[in-house]
PDB file of C-alpha atoms and ligand atoms in Angstrom:
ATOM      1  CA  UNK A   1      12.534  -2.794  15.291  1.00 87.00           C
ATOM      2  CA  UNK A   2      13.944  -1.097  12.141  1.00 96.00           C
ATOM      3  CA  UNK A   3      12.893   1.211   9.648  1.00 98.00           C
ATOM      4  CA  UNK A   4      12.565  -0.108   6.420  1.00 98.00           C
ATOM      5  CA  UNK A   5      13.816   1.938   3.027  1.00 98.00           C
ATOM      6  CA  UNK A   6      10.525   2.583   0.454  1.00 98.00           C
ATOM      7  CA  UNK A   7      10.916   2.091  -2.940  1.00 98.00           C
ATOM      8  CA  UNK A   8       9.842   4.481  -5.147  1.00 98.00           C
ATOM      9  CA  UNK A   9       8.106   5.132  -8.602  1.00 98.00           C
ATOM     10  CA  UNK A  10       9.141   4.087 -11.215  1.00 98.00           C
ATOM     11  CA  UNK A  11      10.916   1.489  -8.987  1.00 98.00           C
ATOM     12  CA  UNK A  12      10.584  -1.640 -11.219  1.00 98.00           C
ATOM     13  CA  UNK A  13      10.542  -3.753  -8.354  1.00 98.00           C
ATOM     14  CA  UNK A  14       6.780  -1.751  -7.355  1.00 99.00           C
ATOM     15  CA  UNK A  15       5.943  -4.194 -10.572  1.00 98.00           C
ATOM     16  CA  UNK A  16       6.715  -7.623  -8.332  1.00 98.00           C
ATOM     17  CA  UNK A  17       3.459  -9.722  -7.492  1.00 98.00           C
ATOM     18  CA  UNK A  18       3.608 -10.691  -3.635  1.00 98.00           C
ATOM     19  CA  UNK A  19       3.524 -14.548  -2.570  1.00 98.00           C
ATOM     20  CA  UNK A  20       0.755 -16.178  -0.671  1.00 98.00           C
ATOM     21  CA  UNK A  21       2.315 -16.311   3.373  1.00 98.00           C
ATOM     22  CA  UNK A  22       1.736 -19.856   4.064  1.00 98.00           C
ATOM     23  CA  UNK A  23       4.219 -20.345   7.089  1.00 98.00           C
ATOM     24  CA  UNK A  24       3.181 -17.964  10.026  1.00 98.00           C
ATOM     25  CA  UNK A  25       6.594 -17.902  11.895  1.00 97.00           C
ATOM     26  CA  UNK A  26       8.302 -14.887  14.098  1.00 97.00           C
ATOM     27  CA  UNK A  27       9.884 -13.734  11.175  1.00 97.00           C
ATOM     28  CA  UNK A  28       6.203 -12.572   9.687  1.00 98.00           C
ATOM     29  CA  UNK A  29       5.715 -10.641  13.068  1.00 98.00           C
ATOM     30  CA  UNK A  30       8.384  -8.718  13.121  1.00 98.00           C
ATOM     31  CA  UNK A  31       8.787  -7.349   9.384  1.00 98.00           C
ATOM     32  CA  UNK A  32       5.176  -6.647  10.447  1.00 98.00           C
ATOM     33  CA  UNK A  33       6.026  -4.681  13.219  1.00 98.00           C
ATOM     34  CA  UNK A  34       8.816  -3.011  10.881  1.00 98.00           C
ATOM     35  CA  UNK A  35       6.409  -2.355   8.242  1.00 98.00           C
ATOM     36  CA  UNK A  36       4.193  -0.576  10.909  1.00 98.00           C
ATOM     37  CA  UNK A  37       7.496   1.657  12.171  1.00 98.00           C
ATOM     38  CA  UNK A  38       8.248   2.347   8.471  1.00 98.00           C
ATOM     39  CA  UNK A  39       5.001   3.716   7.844  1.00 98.00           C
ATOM     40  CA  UNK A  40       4.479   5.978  11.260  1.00 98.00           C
ATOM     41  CA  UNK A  41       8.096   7.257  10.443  1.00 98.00           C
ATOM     42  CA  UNK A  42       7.213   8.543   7.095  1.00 98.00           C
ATOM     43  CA  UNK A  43       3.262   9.530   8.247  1.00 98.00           C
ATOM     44  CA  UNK A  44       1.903   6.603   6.024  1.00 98.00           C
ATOM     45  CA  UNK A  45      -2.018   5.715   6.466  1.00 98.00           C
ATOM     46  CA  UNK A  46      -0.719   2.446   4.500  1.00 98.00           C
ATOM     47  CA  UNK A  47       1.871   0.202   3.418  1.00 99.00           C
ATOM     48  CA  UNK A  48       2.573  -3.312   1.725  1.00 99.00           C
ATOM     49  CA  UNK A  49       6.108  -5.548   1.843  1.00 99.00           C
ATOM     50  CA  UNK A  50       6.336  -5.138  -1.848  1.00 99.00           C
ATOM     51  CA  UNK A  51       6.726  -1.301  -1.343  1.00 99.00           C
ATOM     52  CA  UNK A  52       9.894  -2.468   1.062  1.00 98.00           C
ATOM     53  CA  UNK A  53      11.481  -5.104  -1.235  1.00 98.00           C
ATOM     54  CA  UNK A  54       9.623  -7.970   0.339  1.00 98.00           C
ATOM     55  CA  UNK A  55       7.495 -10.270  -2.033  1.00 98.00           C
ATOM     56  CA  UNK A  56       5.000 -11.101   0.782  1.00 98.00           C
ATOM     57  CA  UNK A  57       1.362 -10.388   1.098  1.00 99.00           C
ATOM     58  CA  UNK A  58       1.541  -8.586   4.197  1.00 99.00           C
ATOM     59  CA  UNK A  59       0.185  -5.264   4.472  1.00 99.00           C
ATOM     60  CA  UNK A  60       0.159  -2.395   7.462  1.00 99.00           C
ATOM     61  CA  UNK A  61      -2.772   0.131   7.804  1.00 99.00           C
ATOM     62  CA  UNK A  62      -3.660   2.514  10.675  1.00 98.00           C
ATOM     63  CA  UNK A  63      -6.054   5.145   9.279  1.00 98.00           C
ATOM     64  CA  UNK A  64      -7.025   6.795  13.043  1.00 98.00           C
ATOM     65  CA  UNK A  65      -6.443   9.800  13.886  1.00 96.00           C
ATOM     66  CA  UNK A  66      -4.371   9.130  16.693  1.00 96.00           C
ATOM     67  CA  UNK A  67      -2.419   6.578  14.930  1.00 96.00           C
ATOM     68  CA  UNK A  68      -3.036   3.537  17.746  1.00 95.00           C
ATOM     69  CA  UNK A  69      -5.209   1.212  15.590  1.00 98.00           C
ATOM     70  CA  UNK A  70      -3.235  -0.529  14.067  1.00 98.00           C
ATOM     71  CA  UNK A  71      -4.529  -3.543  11.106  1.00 98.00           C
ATOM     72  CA  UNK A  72      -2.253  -5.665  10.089  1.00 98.00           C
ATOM     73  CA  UNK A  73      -2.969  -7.580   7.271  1.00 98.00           C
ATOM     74  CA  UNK A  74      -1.616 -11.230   5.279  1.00 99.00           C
ATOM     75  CA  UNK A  75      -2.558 -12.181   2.481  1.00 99.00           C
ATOM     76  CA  UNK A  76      -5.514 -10.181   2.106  1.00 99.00           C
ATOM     77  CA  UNK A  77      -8.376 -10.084  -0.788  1.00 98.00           C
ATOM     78  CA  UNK A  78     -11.679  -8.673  -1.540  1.00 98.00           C
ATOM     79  CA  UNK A  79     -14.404 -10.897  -1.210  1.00 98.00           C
ATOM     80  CA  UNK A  80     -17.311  -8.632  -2.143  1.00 98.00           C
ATOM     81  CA  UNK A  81     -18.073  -4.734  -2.946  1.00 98.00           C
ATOM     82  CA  UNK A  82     -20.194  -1.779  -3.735  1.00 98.00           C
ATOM     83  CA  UNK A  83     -20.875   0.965  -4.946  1.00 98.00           C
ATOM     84  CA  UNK A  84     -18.439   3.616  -6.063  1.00 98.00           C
ATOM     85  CA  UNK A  85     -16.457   6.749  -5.241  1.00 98.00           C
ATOM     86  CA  UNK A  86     -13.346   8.789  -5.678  1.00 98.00           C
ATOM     87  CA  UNK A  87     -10.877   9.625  -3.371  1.00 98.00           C
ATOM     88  CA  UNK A  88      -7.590  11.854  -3.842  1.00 98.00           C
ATOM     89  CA  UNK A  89      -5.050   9.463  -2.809  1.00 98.00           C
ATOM     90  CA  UNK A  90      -0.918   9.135  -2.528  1.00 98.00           C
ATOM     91  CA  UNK A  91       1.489   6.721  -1.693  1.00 99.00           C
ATOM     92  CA  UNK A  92       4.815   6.260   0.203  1.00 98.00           C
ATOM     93  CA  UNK A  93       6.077   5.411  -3.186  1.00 99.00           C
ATOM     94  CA  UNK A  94       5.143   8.057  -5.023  1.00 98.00           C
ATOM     95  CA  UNK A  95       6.078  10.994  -2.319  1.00 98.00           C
ATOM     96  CA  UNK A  96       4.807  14.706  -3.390  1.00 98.00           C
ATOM     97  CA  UNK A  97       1.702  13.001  -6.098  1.00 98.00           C
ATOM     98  CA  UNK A  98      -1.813  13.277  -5.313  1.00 98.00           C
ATOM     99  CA  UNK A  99      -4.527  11.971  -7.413  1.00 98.00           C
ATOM    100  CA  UNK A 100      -8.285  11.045  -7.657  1.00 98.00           C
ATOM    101  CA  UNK A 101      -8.963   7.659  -8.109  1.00 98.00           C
ATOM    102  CA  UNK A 102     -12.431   5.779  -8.052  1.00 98.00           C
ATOM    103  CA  UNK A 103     -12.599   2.575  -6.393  1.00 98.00           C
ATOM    104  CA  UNK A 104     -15.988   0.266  -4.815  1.00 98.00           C
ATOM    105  CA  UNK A 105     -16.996   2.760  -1.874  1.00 98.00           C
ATOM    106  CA  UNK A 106     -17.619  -0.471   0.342  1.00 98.00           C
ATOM    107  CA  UNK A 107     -15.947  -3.673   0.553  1.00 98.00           C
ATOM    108  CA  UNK A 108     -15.895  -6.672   2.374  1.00 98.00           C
ATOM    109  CA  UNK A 109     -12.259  -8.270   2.893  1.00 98.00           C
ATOM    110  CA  UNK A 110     -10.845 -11.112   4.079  1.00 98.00           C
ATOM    111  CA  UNK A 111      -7.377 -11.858   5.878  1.00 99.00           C
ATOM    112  CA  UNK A 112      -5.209 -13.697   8.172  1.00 98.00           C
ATOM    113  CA  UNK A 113      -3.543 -12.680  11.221  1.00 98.00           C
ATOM    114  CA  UNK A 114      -0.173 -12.387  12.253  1.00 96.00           C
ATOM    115  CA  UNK A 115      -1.004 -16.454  13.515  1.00 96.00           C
ATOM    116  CA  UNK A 116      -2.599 -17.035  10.272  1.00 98.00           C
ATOM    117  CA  UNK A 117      -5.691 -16.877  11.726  1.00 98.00           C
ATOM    118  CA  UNK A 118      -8.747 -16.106   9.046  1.00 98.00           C
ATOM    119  CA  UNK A 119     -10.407 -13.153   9.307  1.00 98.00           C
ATOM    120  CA  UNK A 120     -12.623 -10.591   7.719  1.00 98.00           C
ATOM    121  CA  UNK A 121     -13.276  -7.115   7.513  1.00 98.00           C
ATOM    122  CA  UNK A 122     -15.670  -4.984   6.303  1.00 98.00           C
ATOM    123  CA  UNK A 123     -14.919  -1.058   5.431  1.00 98.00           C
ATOM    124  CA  UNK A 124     -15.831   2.239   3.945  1.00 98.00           C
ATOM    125  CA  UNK A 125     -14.661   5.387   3.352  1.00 98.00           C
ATOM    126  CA  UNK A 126     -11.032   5.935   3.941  1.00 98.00           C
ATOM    127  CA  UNK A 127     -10.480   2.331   5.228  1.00 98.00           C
ATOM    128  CA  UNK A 128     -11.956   0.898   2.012  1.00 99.00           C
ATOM    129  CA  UNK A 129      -9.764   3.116   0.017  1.00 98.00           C
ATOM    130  CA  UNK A 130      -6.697   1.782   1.697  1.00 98.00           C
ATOM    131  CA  UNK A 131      -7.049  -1.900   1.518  1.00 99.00           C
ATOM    132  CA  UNK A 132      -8.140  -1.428  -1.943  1.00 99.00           C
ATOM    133  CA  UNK A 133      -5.059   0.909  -3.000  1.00 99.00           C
ATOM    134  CA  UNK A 134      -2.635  -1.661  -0.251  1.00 99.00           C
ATOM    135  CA  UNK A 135      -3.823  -4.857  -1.748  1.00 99.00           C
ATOM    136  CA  UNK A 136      -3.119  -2.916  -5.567  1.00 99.00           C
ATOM    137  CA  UNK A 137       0.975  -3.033  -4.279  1.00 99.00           C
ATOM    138  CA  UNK A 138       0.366  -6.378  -3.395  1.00 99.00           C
ATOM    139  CA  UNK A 139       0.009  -7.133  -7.385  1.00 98.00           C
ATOM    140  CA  UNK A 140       2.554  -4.557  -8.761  1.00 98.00           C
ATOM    141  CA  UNK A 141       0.074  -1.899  -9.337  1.00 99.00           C
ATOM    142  CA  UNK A 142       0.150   1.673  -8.115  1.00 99.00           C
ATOM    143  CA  UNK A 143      -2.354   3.965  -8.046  1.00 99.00           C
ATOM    144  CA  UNK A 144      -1.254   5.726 -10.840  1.00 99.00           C
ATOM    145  CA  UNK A 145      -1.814   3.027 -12.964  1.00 98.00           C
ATOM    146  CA  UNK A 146      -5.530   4.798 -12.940  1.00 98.00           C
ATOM    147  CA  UNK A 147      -4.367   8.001 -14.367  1.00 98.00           C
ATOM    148  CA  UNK A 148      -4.073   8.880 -18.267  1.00 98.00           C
ATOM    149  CA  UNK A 149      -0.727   7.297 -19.472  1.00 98.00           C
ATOM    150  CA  UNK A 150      -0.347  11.274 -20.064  1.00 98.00           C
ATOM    151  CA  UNK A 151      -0.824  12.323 -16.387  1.00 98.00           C
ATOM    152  CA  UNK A 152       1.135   8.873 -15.286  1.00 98.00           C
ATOM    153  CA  UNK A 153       4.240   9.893 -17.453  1.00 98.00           C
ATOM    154  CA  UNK A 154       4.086  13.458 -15.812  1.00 98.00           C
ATOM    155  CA  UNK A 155       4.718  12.008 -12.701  1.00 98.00           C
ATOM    156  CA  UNK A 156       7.351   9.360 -13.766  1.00 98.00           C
ATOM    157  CA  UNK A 157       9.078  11.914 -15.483  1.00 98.00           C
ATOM    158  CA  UNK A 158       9.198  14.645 -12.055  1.00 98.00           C
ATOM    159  CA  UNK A 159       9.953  11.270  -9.906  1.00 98.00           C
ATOM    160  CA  UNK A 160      12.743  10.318 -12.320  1.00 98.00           C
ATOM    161  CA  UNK A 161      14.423  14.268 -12.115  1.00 98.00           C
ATOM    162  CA  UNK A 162      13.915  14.282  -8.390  1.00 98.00           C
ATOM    163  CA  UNK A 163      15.683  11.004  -7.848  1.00 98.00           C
ATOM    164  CA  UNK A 164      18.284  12.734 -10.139  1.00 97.00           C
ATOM    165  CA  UNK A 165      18.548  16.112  -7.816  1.00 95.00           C
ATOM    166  CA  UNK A 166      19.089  13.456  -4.815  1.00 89.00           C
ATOM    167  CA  UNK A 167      22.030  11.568  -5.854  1.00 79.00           C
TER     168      UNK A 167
HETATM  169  C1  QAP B 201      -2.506   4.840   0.533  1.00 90.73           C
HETATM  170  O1  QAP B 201      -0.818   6.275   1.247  1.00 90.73           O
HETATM  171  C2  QAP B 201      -3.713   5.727   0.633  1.00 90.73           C
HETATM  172  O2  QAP B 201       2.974  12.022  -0.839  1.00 90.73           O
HETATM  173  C3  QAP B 201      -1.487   5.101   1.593  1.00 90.73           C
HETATM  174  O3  QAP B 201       4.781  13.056   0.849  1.00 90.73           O
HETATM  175  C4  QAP B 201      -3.661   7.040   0.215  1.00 90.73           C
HETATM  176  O4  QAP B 201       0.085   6.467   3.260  1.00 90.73           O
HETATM  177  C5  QAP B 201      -4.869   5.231   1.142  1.00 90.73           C
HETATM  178  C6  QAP B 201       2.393   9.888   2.047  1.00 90.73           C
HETATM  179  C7  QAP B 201      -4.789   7.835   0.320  1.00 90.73           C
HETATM  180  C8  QAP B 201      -5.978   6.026   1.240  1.00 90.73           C
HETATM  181  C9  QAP B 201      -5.946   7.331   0.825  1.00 90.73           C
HETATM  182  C10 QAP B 201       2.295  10.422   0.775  1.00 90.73           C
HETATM  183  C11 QAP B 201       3.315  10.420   2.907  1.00 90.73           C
HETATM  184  C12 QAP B 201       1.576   8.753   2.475  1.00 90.73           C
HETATM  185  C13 QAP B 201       3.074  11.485   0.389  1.00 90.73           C
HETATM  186  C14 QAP B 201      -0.015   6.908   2.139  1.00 90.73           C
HETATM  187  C15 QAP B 201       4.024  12.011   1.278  1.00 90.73           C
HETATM  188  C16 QAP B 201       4.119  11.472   2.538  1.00 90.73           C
HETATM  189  C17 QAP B 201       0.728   8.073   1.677  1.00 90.73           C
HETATM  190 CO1   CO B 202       0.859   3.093  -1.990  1.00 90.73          CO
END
């Protein structure tokens, strides 16, 4: 197992859009199980390959408390949804930045397994949130695509001084 590195905003390579997984081989499993020790290491609730470098559609989410439900995720997509609500939401990528976005408050999703397997899921609350703002990465967009270009260039500019600071 290894932990992967996270790219971060403004990261052009947040912008790639993920590939449809068509060949369900070990390799999928284990940058699966990767993806799932990258995001326990840095206290994720979610992560998708693109935020790793990896044009897939896989995505990792364990929103329990006691971080032992793991869902992993390929090539995942909304099939139906409802309602509406916000939620103040961050991202791996974008480390420090918190934000209210509104999304469908319910939302039925369907997936493959690790064996390619089809699946579906439905969710609320936080869950919903997640697979909404996870399958987002999965088509270059970040949740602060939903912000006012003013409140998005805030951010890219503190990102863009803290990456700065680090080198
Ligand atoms: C997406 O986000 C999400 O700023 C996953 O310093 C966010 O795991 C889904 C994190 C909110 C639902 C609600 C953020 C870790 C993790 C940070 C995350 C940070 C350390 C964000
Ligand atoms: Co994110």
């Amino acid at each position: 197992m290894s932990i992967l590195e996270v790219l971060e905003f403004p990261d052009k390579r947040l912008r790639q859009h993920a590939k449809v997984v068509s060949v369900f081989d070990a390799s999928i499993t284990t940058l699966l199980a990767d993806m799932l020790e990258t995001m326990y290491q840095f206290k994720g609730v979610g992560l998708a390959a693109v935020q790793v470098n990896i044009a897939k559609q896989l995505v990792v989410i364990d929103v329990s408390e006691d971080k032992n439900e793991p869902l992993l995720l390929v090539n995942p997509r909304v099939i139906s949804e409802e309602g509406n609500s916000e939620y103040e939401e961050g991202c791996l990528s974008v480390p420090g930045f918190y934000a209210n976005v509104s999304r469908p408050a319910s939302i039925t999703c369907d997936y493959q397994d690790h064996s390619g397997k089809h699946l579906q899921i439905q969710a609320d609350g936080l869950l919903a949130v997640c697979i909404q703002h996870e399958i987002d990465h999965l088509h270059g967009k970040l949740f602060v695509d939903y912000l006012s270009p003013l409140k998005r260039q805030r951010i890219k500019d503190k990102m863009i001084k803290i990456h700065k600071q680090a080198r």
